[in-house]
């Protein structure tokens, strides 16, 4: 089946806006694009179109994925870094949306509150795509689920455990995605790091319709029993004060993904991470954290990160294929 254009004109802001069938169609379209990319089959389905990428928060994977995906589809790209746009500074979000949508065929936004990308979409005449907000990261979840499907041949029935701070975009989006796709989601963390209660309630309702479950669990052993996927993310965003780092390291260290944690899951379990990860001292940030707090690893150990169970780089590659699917489907 040709899924190109099946979401024509629609924004891609959060997975709550889409049906399980639509999400699976995006994943299947990404599979088709990945096959074409690997086999050198041209697929310039959006030739001549132009897109704008607004990055109020910089990123390696998201920028590269959008740019290469756009070029493969035959599009031209304008990248606006944190200093390259007047959005929210000299020009309102609504005015920015109206200006850019009169010039471009699609707009990507990566930055702060979900309300910003929602307002962009409200005033834009072309599709708007969420590259990351504080609350949601839907393109990452598509890549994650394509990777899980490749690994296990299915999504439904997979036990997916998220370790660490589940209050923000990754915990929220994975919980929503798992509920939509019939996967059993577990947030494993201290209670203060559980996702928002209202979103949990909404996801539990969705899960009841798809035959899956949403579980909030403090005990690591209980959470990881029978797990197919163990997922984590960085515990602290850059720029937060030392007191926050100290608190997170102290409270979340029992939820580090290490060899002992992996042994609690199924033998076939895999490790996933949206990256970048603090797993060694080979970065400037890693060295600074080590000097301040006396640790060499944080949310995941280097042993697990570099193990055969780690599929983080397959996951990173799949960002490009799934983002390509989102753009082709909506344009």
Tab-separated table of N, CA and C in Angstrom, residues 28-139:
chain	number	residue	atom	x	y	z
A	28	UNK	N	5.218	1.962	8.878
A	28	UNK	CA	5.339	1.136	7.668
A	28	UNK	C	5.866	1.949	6.492
A	29	UNK	N	5.464	3.208	6.402
A	29	UNK	CA	6.013	4.081	5.358
A	29	UNK	C	7.508	4.294	5.588
A	30	UNK	N	7.903	4.460	6.851
A	30	UNK	CA	9.327	4.596	7.186
A	30	UNK	C	10.100	3.343	6.794
A	31	UNK	N	9.503	2.175	7.002
A	31	UNK	CA	10.151	0.926	6.586
A	31	UNK	C	10.388	0.910	5.077
A	32	UNK	N	9.398	1.373	4.328
A	32	UNK	CA	9.522	1.421	2.872
A	32	UNK	C	10.619	2.390	2.455
A	33	UNK	N	10.658	3.562	3.085
A	33	UNK	CA	11.693	4.541	2.777
A	33	UNK	C	13.083	4.010	3.150
A	34	UNK	N	13.169	3.300	4.266
A	34	UNK	CA	14.460	2.743	4.689
A	34	UNK	C	14.954	1.728	3.666
A	35	UNK	N	14.050	0.897	3.170
A	35	UNK	CA	14.416	-0.087	2.136
A	35	UNK	C	14.924	0.642	0.890
A	36	UNK	N	14.213	1.680	0.464
A	36	UNK	CA	14.617	2.427	-0.722
A	36	UNK	C	15.973	3.096	-0.515
A	37	UNK	N	16.175	3.676	0.674
A	37	UNK	CA	17.447	4.343	0.977
A	37	UNK	C	18.606	3.347	0.931
A	38	UNK	N	18.415	2.183	1.541
A	38	UNK	CA	19.479	1.180	1.607
A	38	UNK	C	19.799	0.596	0.230
A	39	UNK	N	18.816	0.622	-0.665
A	39	UNK	CA	18.998	0.003	-1.980
A	39	UNK	C	19.161	1.020	-3.112
A	40	UNK	N	19.372	2.264	-2.723
A	40	UNK	CA	19.653	3.288	-3.719
A	40	UNK	C	18.504	3.597	-4.654
A	41	UNK	N	17.272	3.419	-4.180
A	41	UNK	CA	16.085	3.685	-4.996
A	41	UNK	C	15.616	5.118	-4.733
A	42	UNK	N	15.646	5.990	-5.732
A	42	UNK	CA	15.228	7.391	-5.517
A	42	UNK	C	13.775	7.480	-5.047
A	43	UNK	N	13.490	8.450	-4.199
A	43	UNK	CA	12.121	8.658	-3.724
A	43	UNK	C	11.881	10.146	-3.464
A	44	UNK	N	12.101	10.935	-4.496
A	44	UNK	CA	11.929	12.395	-4.408
A	44	UNK	C	10.453	12.757	-4.568
A	45	UNK	N	9.686	12.396	-3.569
A	45	UNK	CA	8.232	12.555	-3.632
A	45	UNK	C	7.764	13.986	-3.376
A	46	UNK	N	8.654	14.814	-2.840
A	46	UNK	CA	8.274	16.193	-2.497
A	46	UNK	C	9.164	17.188	-3.235
A	47	UNK	N	9.560	16.818	-4.439
A	47	UNK	CA	10.507	17.635	-5.191
A	47	UNK	C	9.986	19.054	-5.387
A	48	UNK	N	10.872	20.017	-5.136
A	48	UNK	CA	10.532	21.415	-5.337
A	48	UNK	C	9.939	22.098	-4.121
A	49	UNK	N	9.619	21.344	-3.085
A	49	UNK	CA	9.056	21.952	-1.875
A	49	UNK	C	10.182	22.513	-1.002
A	50	UNK	N	9.801	23.435	-0.127
A	50	UNK	CA	10.763	24.083	0.773
A	50	UNK	C	10.257	24.001	2.204
A	51	UNK	N	11.165	23.716	3.140
A	51	UNK	CA	10.771	23.641	4.552
A	51	UNK	C	11.695	24.500	5.408
A	52	UNK	N	11.152	24.975	6.526
A	52	UNK	CA	11.920	25.752	7.501
A	52	UNK	C	12.066	24.938	8.780
A	53	UNK	N	13.265	24.918	9.327
A	53	UNK	CA	13.549	24.217	10.583
A	53	UNK	C	13.886	25.254	11.649
A	54	UNK	N	12.995	25.418	12.623
A	54	UNK	CA	13.222	26.365	13.719
A	54	UNK	C	13.769	25.593	14.909
A	55	UNK	N	15.007	25.900	15.305
A	55	UNK	CA	15.649	25.208	16.412
A	55	UNK	C	15.977	26.209	17.514
A	56	UNK	N	15.079	26.317	18.494
A	56	UNK	CA	15.394	27.111	19.686
A	56	UNK	C	16.260	26.295	20.643
A	57	UNK	N	16.229	24.966	20.491
A	57	UNK	CA	17.159	24.070	21.185
A	57	UNK	C	17.905	23.289	20.106
A	58	UNK	N	19.224	23.338	20.151
A	58	UNK	CA	20.012	22.658	19.129
A	58	UNK	C	19.981	21.148	19.320
A	59	UNK	N	20.323	20.418	18.252
A	59	UNK	CA	20.312	18.957	18.303
A	59	UNK	C	21.115	18.410	17.138
A	60	UNK	N	21.823	17.307	17.391
A	60	UNK	CA	22.528	16.611	16.312
A	60	UNK	C	21.572	15.766	15.498
A	61	UNK	N	20.884	14.816	16.169
A	61	UNK	CA	20.067	13.837	15.456
A	61	UNK	C	18.856	14.461	14.773
A	62	UNK	N	18.170	15.369	15.470
A	62	UNK	CA	16.957	15.936	14.891
A	62	UNK	C	17.266	16.795	13.670
A	63	UNK	N	18.272	17.642	13.772
A	63	UNK	CA	18.621	18.484	12.622
A	63	UNK	C	19.078	17.635	11.441
A	64	UNK	N	20.013	16.740	11.676
A	64	UNK	CA	20.534	15.922	10.575
A	64	UNK	C	19.432	15.068	9.955
A	65	UNK	N	18.551	14.524	10.788
A	65	UNK	CA	17.471	13.672	10.288
A	65	UNK	C	16.514	14.458	9.406
A	66	UNK	N	16.106	15.653	9.850
A	66	UNK	CA	15.202	16.470	9.040
A	66	UNK	C	15.867	16.914	7.740
A	67	UNK	N	17.133	17.311	7.821
A	67	UNK	CA	17.792	17.813	6.617
A	67	UNK	C	18.010	16.711	5.585
A	68	UNK	N	18.554	15.574	6.003
A	68	UNK	CA	18.812	14.490	5.052
A	68	UNK	C	17.503	13.921	4.509
A	69	UNK	N	16.506	13.775	5.375
A	69	UNK	CA	15.192	13.292	4.931
A	69	UNK	C	14.609	14.233	3.886
A	70	UNK	N	14.723	15.530	4.131
A	70	UNK	CA	14.199	16.515	3.179
A	70	UNK	C	14.932	16.438	1.842
A	71	UNK	N	16.259	16.338	1.882
A	71	UNK	CA	17.024	16.246	0.638
A	71	UNK	C	16.664	14.981	-0.139
A	72	UNK	N	16.515	13.867	0.576
A	72	UNK	CA	16.146	12.613	-0.081
A	72	UNK	C	14.779	12.726	-0.770
A	73	UNK	N	13.879	13.520	-0.175
A	73	UNK	CA	12.541	13.699	-0.744
A	73	UNK	C	12.513	14.777	-1.829
A	74	UNK	N	13.673	15.416	-2.067
A	74	UNK	CA	13.768	16.414	-3.121
A	74	UNK	C	13.486	17.832	-2.677
A	75	UNK	N	13.506	18.084	-1.362
A	75	UNK	CA	13.149	19.403	-0.834
A	75	UNK	C	14.375	20.256	-0.529
A	76	UNK	N	14.140	21.554	-0.398
A	76	UNK	CA	15.150	22.511	0.049
A	76	UNK	C	14.874	22.881	1.505
A	77	UNK	N	15.948	23.184	2.251
A	77	UNK	CA	15.834	23.391	3.686
A	77	UNK	C	16.459	24.725	4.101
A	78	UNK	N	15.761	25.458	4.973
A	78	UNK	CA	16.339	26.616	5.652
A	78	UNK	C	16.397	26.296	7.142
A	79	UNK	N	17.595	26.351	7.713
A	79	UNK	CA	17.788	26.073	9.148
A	79	UNK	C	17.901	27.379	9.904
A	80	UNK	N	17.044	27.563	10.913
A	80	UNK	CA	17.054	28.752	11.753
A	80	UNK	C	17.473	28.354	13.163
A	81	UNK	N	18.700	28.711	13.534
A	81	UNK	CA	19.206	28.348	14.860
A	81	UNK	C	18.656	29.315	15.904
A	82	UNK	N	19.040	29.161	17.175
A	82	UNK	CA	18.462	30.026	18.219
A	82	UNK	C	18.649	31.528	17.978
A	83	UNK	N	19.639	31.912	17.159
A	83	UNK	CA	19.850	33.331	16.875
A	83	UNK	C	19.307	33.723	15.499
A	84	UNK	N	18.799	32.755	14.744
A	84	UNK	CA	18.415	33.018	13.363
A	84	UNK	C	16.953	33.319	13.144
A	85	UNK	N	16.187	33.421	14.221
A	85	UNK	CA	14.755	33.682	14.104
A	85	UNK	C	14.341	34.686	15.165
A	86	UNK	N	13.333	35.489	14.853
A	86	UNK	CA	12.813	36.461	15.817
A	86	UNK	C	11.600	35.924	16.571
A	87	UNK	N	11.339	34.615	16.462
A	87	UNK	CA	10.157	34.024	17.078
A	87	UNK	C	10.139	34.286	18.585
A	88	UNK	N	9.062	34.895	19.044
A	88	UNK	CA	8.886	35.157	20.469
A	88	UNK	C	9.706	36.307	21.004
A	89	UNK	N	10.590	36.892	20.146
A	89	UNK	CA	11.424	38.015	20.590
A	89	UNK	C	10.896	39.314	19.984
A	90	UNK	N	11.209	39.538	18.702
A	90	UNK	CA	10.716	40.728	18.021
A	90	UNK	C	9.429	40.452	17.243
A	91	UNK	N	9.111	39.166	17.099
A	91	UNK	CA	7.926	38.790	16.336
A	91	UNK	C	7.155	37.723	17.089
A	92	UNK	N	5.850	37.888	17.161
A	92	UNK	CA	5.029	36.921	17.890
A	92	UNK	C	5.036	35.577	17.184
A	93	UNK	N	4.642	34.551	17.928
A	93	UNK	CA	4.559	33.208	17.356
A	93	UNK	C	3.540	33.180	16.219
A	94	UNK	N	2.407	33.843	16.436
A	94	UNK	CA	1.361	33.885	15.407
A	94	UNK	C	1.864	34.566	14.142
A	95	UNK	N	2.560	35.678	14.283
A	95	UNK	CA	3.076	36.389	13.107
A	95	UNK	C	4.151	35.572	12.408
A	96	UNK	N	5.011	34.925	13.192
A	96	UNK	CA	6.046	34.062	12.609
A	96	UNK	C	5.410	32.963	11.769
A	97	UNK	N	4.378	32.344	12.310
A	97	UNK	CA	3.698	31.267	11.594
A	97	UNK	C	3.120	31.758	10.277
A	98	UNK	N	2.499	32.944	10.290
A	98	UNK	CA	1.868	33.464	9.079
A	98	UNK	C	2.906	33.870	8.035
A	99	UNK	N	4.035	34.391	8.483
A	99	UNK	CA	5.102	34.761	7.550
A	99	UNK	C	5.717	33.510	6.923
A	100	UNK	N	6.139	32.584	7.766
A	100	UNK	CA	6.833	31.396	7.254
A	100	UNK	C	5.932	30.525	6.394
A	101	UNK	N	4.665	30.401	6.775
A	101	UNK	CA	3.778	29.529	6.000
A	101	UNK	C	3.403	30.149	4.659
A	102	UNK	N	3.687	31.437	4.470
A	102	UNK	CA	3.482	32.046	3.152
A	102	UNK	C	4.679	31.826	2.246
A	103	UNK	N	5.788	31.368	2.823
A	103	UNK	CA	7.034	31.153	2.077
A	103	UNK	C	7.341	29.664	1.927
A	104	UNK	N	7.080	28.897	2.989
A	104	UNK	CA	7.478	27.488	3.038
A	104	UNK	C	6.283	26.537	2.938
A	105	UNK	N	6.599	25.276	2.616
A	105	UNK	CA	5.573	24.233	2.503
A	105	UNK	C	5.409	23.445	3.798
A	106	UNK	N	6.349	23.583	4.721
A	106	UNK	CA	6.282	22.901	6.007
A	106	UNK	C	7.219	23.568	6.991
A	107	UNK	N	6.891	23.478	8.288
A	107	UNK	CA	7.684	24.128	9.336
A	107	UNK	C	7.937	23.133	10.468
A	108	UNK	N	9.198	22.973	10.834
A	108	UNK	CA	9.546	22.164	12.014
A	108	UNK	C	9.904	23.096	13.152
A	109	UNK	N	9.487	22.737	14.377
A	109	UNK	CA	9.843	23.516	15.564
A	109	UNK	C	10.432	22.594	16.623
A	110	UNK	N	11.589	23.001	17.155
A	110	UNK	CA	12.202	22.292	18.283
A	110	UNK	C	12.567	23.344	19.321
A	111	UNK	N	11.943	23.211	20.518
A	111	UNK	CA	12.242	24.230	21.509
A	111	UNK	C	11.624	23.978	22.861
A	112	UNK	N	10.762	24.860	23.301
A	112	UNK	CA	10.336	24.880	24.693
A	112	UNK	C	8.901	24.369	24.860
A	113	UNK	N	7.985	25.175	25.329
A	113	UNK	CA	6.659	24.688	25.679
A	113	UNK	C	5.853	24.168	24.500
A	114	UNK	N	5.042	23.155	24.757
A	114	UNK	CA	4.158	22.597	23.735
A	114	UNK	C	3.201	23.659	23.194
A	115	UNK	N	2.865	24.642	24.033
A	115	UNK	CA	1.943	25.689	23.587
A	115	UNK	C	2.517	26.489	22.415
A	116	UNK	N	3.856	26.533	22.300
A	116	UNK	CA	4.481	27.282	21.200
A	116	UNK	C	4.231	26.586	19.867
A	117	UNK	N	4.506	25.282	19.812
A	117	UNK	CA	4.303	24.556	18.550
A	117	UNK	C	2.818	24.463	18.216
A	118	UNK	N	1.974	24.400	19.244
A	118	UNK	CA	0.530	24.376	19.004
A	118	UNK	C	0.063	25.710	18.416
A	119	UNK	N	0.612	26.835	18.903
A	119	UNK	CA	0.236	28.136	18.366
A	119	UNK	C	0.775	28.325	16.952
A	120	UNK	N	1.990	27.841	16.700
A	120	UNK	CA	2.520	27.874	15.339
A	120	UNK	C	1.569	27.170	14.378
A	121	UNK	N	1.125	25.987	14.784
A	121	UNK	CA	0.223	25.205	13.942
A	121	UNK	C	-1.112	25.911	13.738
A	122	UNK	N	-1.599	26.554	14.788
A	122	UNK	CA	-2.898	27.246	14.709
A	122	UNK	C	-2.887	28.339	13.643
A	123	UNK	N	-1.789	29.066	13.538
A	123	UNK	CA	-1.726	30.204	12.621
A	123	UNK	C	-1.015	29.897	11.303
A	124	UNK	N	-0.511	28.681	11.168
A	124	UNK	CA	0.189	28.296	9.935
A	124	UNK	C	-0.778	27.701	8.927
A	125	UNK	N	-0.535	27.986	7.655
A	125	UNK	CA	-1.334	27.408	6.575
A	125	UNK	C	-0.693	26.141	6.009
A	126	UNK	N	0.449	25.740	6.562
A	126	UNK	CA	1.142	24.531	6.105
A	126	UNK	C	1.402	23.626	7.307
A	127	UNK	N	1.716	22.342	7.077
A	127	UNK	CA	1.969	21.432	8.201
A	127	UNK	C	3.111	21.897	9.105
A	128	UNK	N	2.897	21.756	10.400
A	128	UNK	CA	3.919	22.046	11.414
A	128	UNK	C	4.279	20.739	12.112
A	129	UNK	N	5.594	20.487	12.297
A	129	UNK	CA	6.071	19.239	12.903
A	129	UNK	C	6.816	19.545	14.200
A	130	UNK	N	6.527	18.792	15.223
A	130	UNK	CA	7.167	18.953	16.529
A	130	UNK	C	8.472	18.164	16.566
A	131	UNK	N	9.602	18.891	16.585
A	131	UNK	CA	10.919	18.261	16.693
A	131	UNK	C	11.343	18.028	18.126
A	132	UNK	N	10.644	18.587	19.076
A	132	UNK	CA	10.800	18.372	20.520
A	132	UNK	C	10.247	19.592	21.234
A	133	UNK	N	9.431	19.347	22.259
A	133	UNK	CA	9.050	20.389	23.212
A	133	UNK	C	9.296	19.840	24.610
A	134	UNK	N	9.076	20.659	25.610
A	134	UNK	CA	9.254	20.191	26.985
A	134	UNK	C	8.332	19.017	27.312
A	135	UNK	N	7.163	18.991	26.667
A	135	UNK	CA	6.153	17.996	27.021
A	135	UNK	C	6.150	16.756	26.133
A	136	UNK	N	6.487	16.913	24.843
A	136	UNK	CA	6.373	15.787	23.912
A	136	UNK	C	7.510	15.752	22.892
A	137	UNK	N	7.816	14.530	22.432
A	137	UNK	CA	8.871	14.317	21.423
A	137	UNK	C	8.401	13.219	20.458
A	138	UNK	N	7.372	13.497	19.650
A	138	UNK	CA	6.732	12.424	18.877
A	138	UNK	C	7.580	11.801	17.778
A	139	UNK	N	8.473	12.577	17.142
A	139	UNK	CA	9.295	11.960	16.089
A	139	UNK	C	10.259	10.930	16.675
